[in-house]
Amino acid sequence: MPQPPSENAKEPVDTAFRIPDAGLFVSEYNKKIFSATRLPERVKILDTTLRDGEQTPNVALSTEDKLKIAQALDELGVDIIEAGFAVNSEGEAEAIKVIANAGLKSEICSLCRASIADVDAALACDVDSVHIFLATSKTHLEKKLKITQDQAIEKAVESIQHAKDHGLIVEFSDEDATRTELEFLHRMHKAIQDVGVDRIDIPDTVGVMVPPAMTQFVSEIKKHVKVPLAVHCHDDFGLSVANSLAGVLGGAEEVHVTVNGLGERAGNAALEEVVMSLLAFYNIKTNINSRKMAFVSRLVSQLTGIAVPPNKAIVGENAFSHESGIHVHGVLSDGSTYEPMRPEIVGKERSFVVGKHSGVHAVQNKLREYGIELNPDQMKEVVAKIKKWAESGKKLDDAELLAVAYDVMGEQVQPVIRLEEFTVFTGLNFTPTATVVLNIDGEVRRASETGVGPIDASLSAIRAAVSKNIVLKEYKLEAITGGSNALCNVTVKLGDSEDAQLLALGRSVGSDIVTTSVDAMIEGLNRLWGRKLTLQNGKEKRKAY
Ligand code: KIV
Ligand code: ZN
């Protein structure tokens, strides 16, 4: 039985900290940190995707690809681009030089060991700055470098002096700082500040800090330095982003990051996560245009060949996807229920995935995308069928959902468009060209088109024969089996440039990717044709195109 409100009953308090203009909806409790700590208004971002990121196992980028990434980072608003390690190889030096001379706004930097030769190699690449690093921990000094602390200071000072004498901006990193005694770090910092170092970076080289310790460590160092501090955190325990934020709470004014969190071993702090967390939790700004993040993430993933995990924060495919009925219902009423930030502020789009946890809202929403409205009984039947399908472990995507919906609606595909002839020519130094002859409801139409490949040429020829209004919205090719005779699954999503409501999917499975793509296209067109006539109630016209 519902209870009457007690006398003490209060209105619920909204503990969501909202920055609606920024499209962010996080927790009010974070605000306590604001009042307890003096935070910088703005933090600089040093992106090391092209250096630490390229140290990701199995990643090697060409100069051309590095330039593309550097241009994208520049557009994104990165303050400093660590473009590589000049002394590492001729190829690496060439890429740094190309980037340094590309007229970018960002400061272009090369990594250097604490050595004159390394600084000279960087100078030859026309960089604006050098990032000189030298290990400071007992383990590294004794086991790797086999030098004393005094010798380390001498090397650091000498290389920084050389770089400064040649007009470079110098950032210095105490490699493995978080396993180095503070007293030695203070000595090192005093010596390098005396020769004009511009910035000091505190790397958590093997990701061994917890955030509260990082805050304390950085703030202790901060008491002894005048130049700006940076942090460079690795993700060995999955704490790189948390430690980067903690470093900022401790007084760091610059954070080293990589796109998608690429980097040596488990990687570095991810640019997108650091930037959005700084803004959402502490209202600390960066120069990054967050709307370009998803694009840059995709570009880096494509060029490095390192896929972004679907559940990756901010830029993963699932970051703004909703499946469960309860969540879909919530998000459809107000995005802030299950999205702590609006997808568009990071260049993403919200999506609803239909699966075994879906309810009416998710299914209805998805079908509406294709202009399909079902009555309540039909909807119940579709939901029950797709749940059964998903529970059997089979993959459920839009094509399956639509097939179920068409079936429940009793909508048959009429093969109005038939392929009578098809040829495609392709080869090396030859523009792929396709010719099709279609029989469209008794009328024979022929078209030839070229394309960037045989599939592109073939689908363009079919579109040209049917109607210039046909839009290929998506094309998906999946290998079902392995080997060069693998079976493939092609799905095409088609639209109509004159009617945004009109959408249809076509799918085919076969062993030849070109003819399978053609079959999927013909099926999609027949569905589109049927949908168009249904939406027009089939009255006025017999021909859709
Ligand atoms: O992780 C690290 O310590 C580094 C240094 C070169 C700064 O990448
Ligand atoms: Zn590193």
Coordinates of C-alpha atoms and ligand atoms in Angstrom, one line a residue:
M1 CA 0.0 0.0 0.0
P2 CA 1.4 3.4 -0.8
Q3 CA 2.5 5.3 2.3
P4 CA 1.6 8.9 2.9
P5 CA 4.6 11.2 3.0
S6 CA 6.0 11.5 6.5
E7 CA 6.4 15.0 8.0
N8 CA 10.1 14.7 7.6
A9 CA 10.0 13.8 4.0
K10 CA 12.2 16.1 1.9
E11 CA 12.5 16.7 -1.8
P12 CA 15.3 14.5 -3.2
V13 CA 18.5 16.4 -3.5
D14 CA 20.2 16.4 -6.9
T15 CA 23.8 15.4 -6.3
A16 CA 24.6 15.5 -10.0
F17 CA 27.2 18.1 -10.8
R18 CA 26.0 19.5 -14.1
I19 CA 27.9 21.5 -16.7
P20 CA 25.1 21.4 -19.2
D21 CA 26.8 23.8 -21.6
A22 CA 29.7 21.4 -21.7
G23 CA 27.2 18.4 -21.8
L24 CA 28.7 16.9 -18.7
F25 CA 26.7 15.3 -15.8
V26 CA 29.0 13.9 -13.1
S27 CA 28.8 13.8 -9.3
E28 CA 28.4 16.8 -7.0
Y29 CA 30.7 15.1 -4.5
N30 CA 33.8 15.9 -6.7
K31 CA 33.2 19.5 -6.0
K32 CA 34.5 19.1 -2.4
I33 CA 38.0 18.6 -4.0
F34 CA 37.6 22.0 -5.7
S35 CA 37.3 23.8 -2.5
A36 CA 40.0 21.8 -0.7
T37 CA 42.7 22.2 -3.4
R38 CA 44.0 25.1 -5.5
L39 CA 43.7 23.8 -9.0
P40 CA 45.1 25.2 -12.2
E41 CA 42.5 26.7 -14.6
R42 CA 44.2 25.2 -17.6
V43 CA 46.6 22.3 -18.2
K44 CA 48.9 21.7 -21.1
I45 CA 48.8 18.5 -23.1
L46 CA 51.9 16.8 -24.4
D47 CA 50.9 14.1 -26.8
T48 CA 53.4 11.3 -27.2
T49 CA 51.4 9.0 -29.5
L50 CA 54.2 9.3 -32.1
R51 CA 56.9 8.4 -29.6
D52 CA 55.7 6.4 -26.5
G53 CA 52.6 5.4 -28.6
E54 CA 54.8 4.0 -31.4
Q55 CA 56.6 1.9 -28.7
T56 CA 53.4 -0.1 -28.5
P57 CA 54.4 -3.7 -29.5
N58 CA 54.0 -4.2 -33.2
V59 CA 53.4 -0.6 -34.1
A60 CA 55.6 1.1 -36.7
L61 CA 54.4 4.2 -38.6
S62 CA 55.6 5.5 -41.9
T63 CA 56.6 9.2 -42.2
E64 CA 53.4 9.8 -44.2
D65 CA 51.2 8.3 -41.5
K66 CA 53.1 10.2 -38.8
L67 CA 52.5 13.4 -40.6
K68 CA 48.8 12.6 -40.8
I69 CA 48.6 12.0 -37.1
A70 CA 50.6 15.1 -36.2
Q71 CA 48.3 17.2 -38.4
A72 CA 45.3 15.7 -36.6
L73 CA 46.8 16.3 -33.2
D74 CA 47.5 19.9 -34.2
E75 CA 43.9 20.3 -35.3
L76 CA 42.8 18.7 -32.0
G77 CA 44.6 21.4 -30.1
V78 CA 47.5 19.5 -28.6
D79 CA 50.1 21.9 -27.1
I80 CA 53.2 19.8 -27.5
I81 CA 53.6 16.9 -30.0
E82 CA 56.5 14.6 -29.1
A83 CA 57.1 13.6 -32.7
G84 CA 59.7 10.8 -32.1
F85 CA 63.2 10.0 -30.8
A86 CA 65.5 11.7 -33.4
V87 CA 68.7 9.7 -32.7
N88 CA 66.8 6.4 -32.9
S89 CA 67.0 6.0 -36.7
E90 CA 67.3 7.9 -39.9
G91 CA 63.6 7.2 -40.7
E92 CA 62.5 8.5 -37.3
A93 CA 64.6 11.7 -37.8
E94 CA 63.2 12.2 -41.2
A95 CA 59.6 12.0 -39.9
I96 CA 60.3 14.5 -37.0
K97 CA 61.9 16.9 -39.5
V98 CA 58.9 16.6 -41.9
I99 CA 56.5 17.3 -38.9
A100 CA 58.6 20.1 -37.6
N101 CA 58.5 21.8 -41.0
A102 CA 54.8 21.3 -41.6
G103 CA 53.8 24.7 -40.3
L104 CA 51.8 23.3 -37.3
K105 CA 50.7 25.4 -34.4
S106 CA 51.8 22.8 -31.8
E107 CA 55.3 22.9 -30.3
I108 CA 57.2 20.0 -31.9
C109 CA 59.5 18.1 -29.7
S110 CA 62.0 15.2 -29.9
L111 CA 62.9 12.8 -27.1
C112 CA 66.6 12.7 -26.3
R113 CA 68.8 10.9 -23.8
A114 CA 70.9 13.1 -21.7
S115 CA 73.6 13.3 -24.4
I116 CA 75.0 15.9 -26.7
A117 CA 74.7 13.6 -29.7
D118 CA 71.0 13.1 -29.0
V119 CA 70.4 16.8 -28.7
D120 CA 72.3 17.4 -31.9
A121 CA 70.2 14.8 -33.7
A122 CA 67.1 16.6 -32.5
L123 CA 68.5 20.0 -33.6
A124 CA 69.1 18.6 -37.1
C125 CA 65.3 17.9 -37.3
D126 CA 64.4 21.6 -36.7
V127 CA 62.3 20.9 -33.5
D128 CA 61.1 23.6 -31.1
S129 CA 61.9 21.6 -28.0
V130 CA 63.7 18.5 -26.6
H131 CA 62.4 16.2 -24.0
I132 CA 65.6 15.0 -22.3
F133 CA 65.3 12.0 -20.0
L134 CA 67.6 10.3 -17.6
A135 CA 66.8 7.5 -15.1
T136 CA 67.1 8.6 -11.5
S137 CA 66.1 5.6 -9.5
K138 CA 68.7 3.4 -7.7
T139 CA 67.6 0.4 -9.8
H140 CA 68.1 2.2 -13.1
L141 CA 71.3 4.0 -12.1
E142 CA 73.0 0.9 -10.7
K143 CA 71.5 -1.9 -12.9
K144 CA 71.0 -0.2 -16.2
L145 CA 73.2 2.9 -16.5
K146 CA 75.9 1.9 -14.0
I147 CA 76.6 5.5 -13.0
T148 CA 76.4 7.4 -9.7
Q149 CA 73.8 10.0 -8.8
D150 CA 76.5 12.8 -9.2
Q151 CA 77.3 11.5 -12.7
A152 CA 73.6 11.5 -13.5
I153 CA 73.3 15.1 -12.5
E154 CA 76.4 16.0 -14.5
K155 CA 75.0 14.3 -17.7
A156 CA 71.6 16.0 -17.3
V157 CA 73.2 19.4 -16.7
E158 CA 75.6 19.1 -19.7
S159 CA 72.9 18.0 -22.2
I160 CA 70.4 20.7 -21.0
Q161 CA 73.1 23.4 -21.2
H162 CA 73.9 22.3 -24.8
A163 CA 70.2 22.4 -25.8
K164 CA 69.7 25.8 -24.2
D165 CA 72.8 27.1 -25.9
H166 CA 71.2 26.2 -29.2
G167 CA 67.9 28.0 -28.4
L168 CA 65.7 25.0 -27.6
I169 CA 62.9 24.7 -25.1
V170 CA 63.9 21.9 -22.7
E171 CA 61.7 19.6 -20.8
F172 CA 63.5 17.1 -18.5
S173 CA 62.2 13.7 -17.2
D174 CA 63.5 11.9 -14.2
E175 CA 62.9 8.4 -15.7
D176 CA 61.4 6.1 -13.0
A177 CA 60.9 9.1 -10.8
T178 CA 58.3 7.4 -8.7
R179 CA 60.8 4.9 -7.5
T180 CA 63.5 7.5 -6.8
E181 CA 64.3 9.0 -3.4
L182 CA 62.9 12.5 -3.1
E183 CA 66.1 14.0 -1.8
F184 CA 68.0 13.0 -5.0
L185 CA 65.2 14.4 -7.1
H186 CA 65.4 17.8 -5.3
R187 CA 69.2 17.8 -5.9
M188 CA 68.7 17.0 -9.6
H189 CA 66.0 19.6 -10.0
K190 CA 68.1 22.3 -8.4
A191 CA 71.0 21.6 -10.7
I192 CA 68.9 21.5 -13.9
Q193 CA 67.0 24.7 -13.0
D194 CA 70.3 26.4 -12.5
V195 CA 71.1 25.8 -16.2
G196 CA 67.7 26.9 -17.4
V197 CA 65.5 23.9 -17.8
D198 CA 62.0 25.0 -18.9
R199 CA 59.8 22.2 -17.6
I200 CA 60.3 19.2 -15.4
D201 CA 58.3 15.9 -16.0
I202 CA 57.7 13.3 -13.3
P203 CA 57.2 10.0 -15.0
D204 CA 55.6 7.0 -13.3
T205 CA 57.6 4.9 -15.7
V206 CA 56.2 1.5 -14.7
G207 CA 52.9 2.7 -13.4
V208 CA 53.5 1.9 -9.7
M209 CA 51.7 4.7 -7.9
V210 CA 48.3 5.0 -6.4
P211 CA 46.6 8.3 -6.9
P212 CA 46.8 9.7 -3.3
A213 CA 50.6 9.0 -3.3
M214 CA 51.0 10.6 -6.7
T215 CA 49.3 13.8 -5.4
Q216 CA 51.6 13.9 -2.4
F217 CA 54.7 13.0 -4.3
V218 CA 54.1 15.8 -7.0
S219 CA 53.3 18.4 -4.4
E220 CA 56.4 17.6 -2.4
I221 CA 58.5 18.1 -5.6
K222 CA 56.5 21.2 -6.4
K223 CA 57.7 22.8 -3.2
H224 CA 61.3 22.8 -4.5
V225 CA 60.8 23.8 -8.1
K226 CA 60.0 27.1 -9.9
V227 CA 59.4 25.8 -13.4
P228 CA 56.1 24.1 -14.5
L229 CA 55.8 20.4 -13.7
A230 CA 54.4 17.6 -15.9
V231 CA 53.4 14.0 -15.2
H232 CA 53.8 11.0 -17.5
C233 CA 51.9 8.0 -16.2
H234 CA 51.9 4.4 -17.5
D235 CA 49.0 2.0 -17.2
D236 CA 50.6 -1.2 -15.8
F237 CA 47.9 -1.3 -13.0
G238 CA 45.2 0.5 -15.0
L239 CA 45.8 3.7 -13.0
S240 CA 47.5 6.0 -15.5
V241 CA 44.5 8.4 -16.0
A242 CA 43.8 8.5 -12.2
N243 CA 47.5 9.1 -11.5
S244 CA 47.6 11.9 -14.1
L245 CA 44.7 13.6 -12.5
A246 CA 46.3 13.0 -9.1
G247 CA 49.5 14.6 -10.4
V248 CA 47.5 17.7 -11.4
L249 CA 46.0 17.9 -7.9
G250 CA 49.5 17.8 -6.7
G251 CA 50.5 20.8 -8.8
A252 CA 51.4 19.5 -12.3
E253 CA 50.4 21.9 -15.1
E254 CA 51.1 19.6 -18.0
V255 CA 50.1 16.0 -18.7
H256 CA 51.7 13.5 -21.1
V257 CA 49.1 11.4 -23.0
T258 CA 48.7 9.2 -26.0
V259 CA 45.6 8.8 -28.2
N260 CA 43.7 5.6 -27.2
G261 CA 46.2 5.1 -24.4
L262 CA 48.8 3.5 -26.7
G263 CA 52.3 3.1 -25.4
E264 CA 55.0 0.9 -24.1
R265 CA 53.6 -2.3 -22.4
A266 CA 50.1 -1.5 -21.0
G267 CA 50.3 2.0 -22.5
N268 CA 50.1 5.6 -21.3
A269 CA 47.3 7.7 -20.0
A270 CA 44.7 8.1 -22.8
L271 CA 44.4 11.7 -24.1
E272 CA 40.6 11.5 -24.4
E273 CA 40.2 10.2 -20.8
V274 CA 42.5 12.7 -19.2
V275 CA 41.1 15.7 -21.1
M276 CA 37.4 14.8 -20.3
S277 CA 38.1 13.9 -16.7
L278 CA 40.0 17.1 -16.0
L279 CA 37.1 19.1 -17.4
A280 CA 34.2 17.0 -15.9
F281 CA 35.7 16.4 -12.4
Y282 CA 37.7 19.6 -11.8
N283 CA 36.5 22.0 -14.4
I284 CA 40.1 22.3 -15.6
K285 CA 40.4 23.3 -19.3
T286 CA 42.8 22.2 -21.9
N287 CA 43.3 23.5 -25.5
I288 CA 41.7 20.3 -26.9
N289 CA 38.7 20.5 -29.1
S290 CA 36.9 17.5 -27.6
R291 CA 34.5 17.2 -30.6
K292 CA 37.4 15.9 -32.7
M293 CA 38.5 13.2 -30.3
A294 CA 36.5 10.3 -31.9
F295 CA 37.9 11.2 -35.3
V296 CA 41.5 11.3 -34.1
S297 CA 41.0 8.0 -32.1
R298 CA 39.8 6.3 -35.3
L299 CA 42.6 7.7 -37.4
V300 CA 45.2 6.5 -34.9
S301 CA 43.6 3.1 -34.7
Q302 CA 43.5 2.7 -38.5
L303 CA 47.1 3.8 -39.0
T304 CA 48.6 1.9 -36.1
G305 CA 46.5 -1.2 -36.7
I306 CA 45.6 -1.3 -32.9
A307 CA 41.9 -1.7 -32.5
V308 CA 40.1 0.4 -29.9
P309 CA 38.4 -2.0 -27.5
P310 CA 34.6 -1.6 -27.8
N311 CA 34.3 -0.9 -24.1
K312 CA 37.0 1.8 -24.1
A313 CA 36.0 4.9 -22.2
I314 CA 35.0 7.9 -24.3
V315 CA 35.9 6.6 -27.8
G316 CA 35.0 2.9 -27.7
E317 CA 32.2 1.7 -29.9
N318 CA 30.0 0.9 -26.9
A319 CA 30.8 4.1 -24.9
F320 CA 27.4 5.5 -25.9
S321 CA 25.5 2.3 -26.8
H322 CA 22.6 1.1 -24.8
E323 CA 21.0 -2.3 -24.9
S324 CA 19.0 -3.0 -21.7
G325 CA 15.4 -1.9 -21.9
I326 CA 15.7 0.0 -18.6
H327 CA 18.6 2.0 -19.9
V328 CA 17.1 2.7 -23.3
H329 CA 13.9 3.9 -21.7
G330 CA 16.0 6.2 -19.4
V331 CA 18.1 7.6 -22.1
L332 CA 15.2 8.2 -24.4
S333 CA 13.6 10.4 -21.6
D334 CA 16.8 12.2 -20.7
G335 CA 20.4 11.3 -21.8
S336 CA 21.8 12.3 -18.4
T337 CA 20.2 9.2 -16.8
Y338 CA 22.8 6.8 -18.2
E339 CA 25.2 9.1 -20.0
P340 CA 27.6 11.2 -17.9
M341 CA 28.4 13.3 -20.9
R342 CA 26.7 14.0 -24.2
P343 CA 28.1 11.9 -27.0
E344 CA 28.5 14.8 -29.4
I345 CA 30.9 16.6 -27.1
V346 CA 33.5 13.9 -27.9
G347 CA 32.4 13.5 -31.5
K348 CA 30.4 10.3 -30.9
E349 CA 26.8 9.4 -31.5
R350 CA 24.4 7.6 -29.2
S351 CA 23.3 4.2 -30.5
F352 CA 20.7 1.6 -29.3
V353 CA 21.6 -2.0 -29.7
V354 CA 18.9 -4.6 -29.9
G355 CA 19.8 -7.7 -27.9
K356 CA 18.5 -10.1 -25.3
H357 CA 18.1 -7.4 -22.7
S358 CA 16.1 -5.1 -25.0
G359 CA 12.5 -4.2 -24.4
V360 CA 9.8 -2.5 -26.4
H361 CA 11.5 1.0 -26.2
A362 CA 14.8 -0.2 -27.8
V363 CA 13.1 -2.2 -30.5
Q364 CA 10.6 0.5 -31.4
N365 CA 13.4 3.1 -31.5
K366 CA 15.5 1.0 -33.8
L367 CA 12.6 0.2 -36.1
R368 CA 11.6 3.8 -36.3
E369 CA 15.1 4.5 -37.7
Y370 CA 14.0 2.4 -40.7
G371 CA 10.5 4.1 -40.9
I372 CA 8.8 1.1 -39.5
E373 CA 5.8 1.5 -37.0
L374 CA 4.3 -1.7 -35.5
N375 CA 1.1 -2.1 -33.6
P376 CA 1.4 -3.2 -30.0
D377 CA 0.7 -6.9 -30.8
Q378 CA 3.2 -6.9 -33.6
M379 CA 5.7 -5.2 -31.3
K380 CA 5.2 -7.9 -28.6
E381 CA 5.8 -10.6 -31.2
V382 CA 9.0 -9.0 -32.5
V383 CA 10.4 -8.5 -29.0
A384 CA 9.7 -12.1 -28.1
K385 CA 11.3 -13.4 -31.3
I386 CA 14.4 -11.3 -31.1
K387 CA 15.0 -12.2 -27.4
K388 CA 14.7 -15.9 -28.4
W389 CA 17.1 -15.3 -31.3
A390 CA 19.7 -13.5 -29.0
E391 CA 19.4 -16.1 -26.3
S392 CA 20.3 -18.8 -28.7
G393 CA 23.7 -17.1 -28.9
K394 CA 23.3 -15.9 -32.5
K395 CA 24.5 -12.4 -33.4
L396 CA 21.7 -10.0 -33.7
D397 CA 22.1 -6.9 -35.8
D398 CA 19.8 -4.5 -37.7
A399 CA 19.5 -7.0 -40.6
E400 CA 18.1 -9.7 -38.3
L401 CA 15.8 -7.3 -36.5
L402 CA 14.4 -6.0 -39.8
A403 CA 13.9 -9.6 -41.1
V404 CA 11.9 -10.4 -38.0
A405 CA 9.9 -7.2 -38.3
Y406 CA 9.1 -7.7 -42.0
D407 CA 8.1 -11.3 -41.2
V408 CA 5.7 -10.2 -38.4
M409 CA 4.3 -7.5 -40.7
G410 CA 3.9 -10.0 -43.4
E411 CA 5.9 -7.8 -45.7
Q412 CA 7.5 -9.9 -48.5
V413 CA 10.4 -8.8 -50.7
Q414 CA 9.2 -8.7 -54.3
P415 CA 12.2 -9.3 -56.6
V416 CA 11.3 -6.3 -58.8
I417 CA 15.0 -5.6 -59.6
R418 CA 16.8 -8.5 -61.2
L419 CA 20.5 -8.6 -62.2
E420 CA 20.7 -9.8 -65.8
E421 CA 24.4 -9.1 -66.6
F422 CA 27.4 -8.0 -64.5
T423 CA 31.0 -7.5 -65.4
V424 CA 33.8 -5.8 -63.5
F425 CA 37.4 -5.2 -64.6
T426 CA 40.2 -4.5 -62.1
G427 CA 44.0 -4.8 -62.0
L428 CA 47.2 -2.9 -61.2
N429 CA 47.5 0.6 -62.7
F430 CA 43.9 0.2 -64.0
T431 CA 40.8 2.0 -62.9
P432 CA 38.2 -0.6 -61.7
T433 CA 35.2 -0.4 -64.0
A434 CA 31.9 -2.2 -63.7
T435 CA 28.9 -2.6 -66.1
V436 CA 25.5 -3.9 -65.0
V437 CA 22.3 -4.7 -66.9
L438 CA 19.3 -4.7 -64.6
N439 CA 15.7 -5.7 -65.3
I440 CA 13.6 -3.3 -63.3
D441 CA 10.0 -4.4 -63.3
G442 CA 10.3 -5.3 -67.0
E443 CA 12.4 -2.4 -68.0
V444 CA 16.0 -3.1 -69.0
R445 CA 18.5 -0.5 -67.7
R446 CA 22.3 -0.5 -68.3
A447 CA 25.0 1.5 -66.5
S448 CA 28.8 1.6 -66.3
E449 CA 30.8 3.2 -63.5
T450 CA 34.4 3.4 -62.2
G451 CA 35.4 3.3 -58.6
V452 CA 38.3 3.1 -56.1
G453 CA 38.0 -0.7 -56.2
P454 CA 35.9 -3.4 -57.9
I455 CA 33.2 -3.3 -55.2
D456 CA 32.9 0.5 -55.3
A457 CA 32.7 0.4 -59.1
S458 CA 30.0 -2.3 -59.0
L459 CA 27.8 -0.7 -56.4
S460 CA 28.1 2.6 -58.1
A461 CA 27.0 1.1 -61.4
I462 CA 23.9 -0.5 -59.8
R463 CA 23.0 2.8 -58.2
A464 CA 23.4 4.6 -61.5
A465 CA 21.1 2.1 -63.2
V466 CA 18.4 2.3 -60.5
S467 CA 18.4 6.0 -59.4
K468 CA 20.8 8.7 -58.4
N469 CA 18.7 9.2 -55.3
I470 CA 20.0 5.9 -53.8
V471 CA 22.5 6.5 -51.0
L472 CA 24.8 3.8 -49.8
K473 CA 24.8 4.6 -46.0
E474 CA 26.8 1.7 -44.7
Y475 CA 28.7 -1.2 -46.2
K476 CA 29.9 -4.0 -43.9
L477 CA 32.0 -6.9 -44.9
E478 CA 32.8 -9.7 -42.4
A479 CA 34.8 -12.9 -43.0
I480 CA 32.8 -15.9 -41.7
T481 CA 35.5 -18.4 -42.2
G482 CA 39.3 -18.1 -42.6
G483 CA 41.5 -18.7 -45.7
S484 CA 41.5 -17.2 -49.2
N485 CA 38.3 -19.1 -50.0
A486 CA 36.6 -17.8 -46.9
L487 CA 32.9 -17.2 -46.8
C488 CA 32.0 -13.6 -46.3
N489 CA 28.9 -11.8 -45.1
V490 CA 28.0 -8.4 -46.7
T491 CA 25.4 -6.0 -45.3
V492 CA 24.5 -2.8 -47.1
K493 CA 22.3 -0.1 -45.6
L494 CA 20.6 2.0 -48.3
G495 CA 18.8 5.3 -48.1
D496 CA 17.1 7.7 -50.4
S497 CA 18.5 11.3 -50.7
E498 CA 14.9 12.7 -51.0
D499 CA 13.4 10.8 -48.1
A500 CA 15.4 10.6 -44.8
Q501 CA 12.8 8.1 -43.4
L502 CA 13.4 5.6 -46.1
L503 CA 16.1 3.0 -45.2
A504 CA 16.6 -0.6 -46.0
L505 CA 19.2 -3.3 -45.4
G506 CA 20.4 -5.9 -47.8
R507 CA 22.5 -8.9 -46.9
S508 CA 24.2 -11.8 -48.7
V509 CA 26.6 -14.5 -47.8
G510 CA 29.0 -15.9 -50.4
S511 CA 32.6 -16.7 -51.2
D512 CA 33.3 -13.9 -53.7
I513 CA 33.3 -10.5 -52.0
V514 CA 32.4 -8.7 -55.2
T515 CA 29.4 -10.8 -56.3
T516 CA 28.3 -11.2 -52.7
S517 CA 28.3 -7.4 -52.4
V518 CA 26.3 -7.1 -55.6
D519 CA 23.8 -9.6 -54.3
A520 CA 23.4 -7.7 -51.0
M521 CA 22.9 -4.5 -53.0
I522 CA 20.2 -6.0 -55.1
E523 CA 18.4 -7.4 -52.1
G524 CA 18.7 -4.0 -50.3
L525 CA 17.3 -2.2 -53.4
N526 CA 14.3 -4.6 -53.6
R527 CA 13.6 -3.9 -49.9
L528 CA 14.0 -0.2 -50.4
W529 CA 11.6 -0.4 -53.4
G530 CA 9.0 -2.3 -51.3
R531 CA 9.4 0.2 -48.4
K532 CA 9.0 3.2 -50.7
L533 CA 5.8 1.8 -52.2
T534 CA 4.5 0.9 -48.7
L535 CA 5.2 4.4 -47.4
Q536 CA 3.4 5.8 -50.4
N537 CA 0.6 3.2 -49.7
G538 CA 1.4 1.8 -53.1
K539 CA -1.4 3.9 -54.6
E540 CA 0.0 6.5 -56.9
K541 CA 2.9 4.6 -58.4
R542 CA 3.8 1.1 -59.3
K543 CA 7.4 2.1 -59.8
A544 CA 9.5 3.3 -56.9
Y545 CA 12.4 4.4 -59.1
Ligands
KIV1 O1 57.9 6.3 -19.3 C1 58.9 7.0 -19.3 O2 59.6 7.2 -18.3 C2 59.3 7.6 -20.5 C3 60.4 8.6 -20.5 C4 61.2 8.6 -21.7 C5 59.9 9.9 -20.0 O3 58.7 7.4 -21.5
ZN2 ZN 56.8 6.5 -21.1

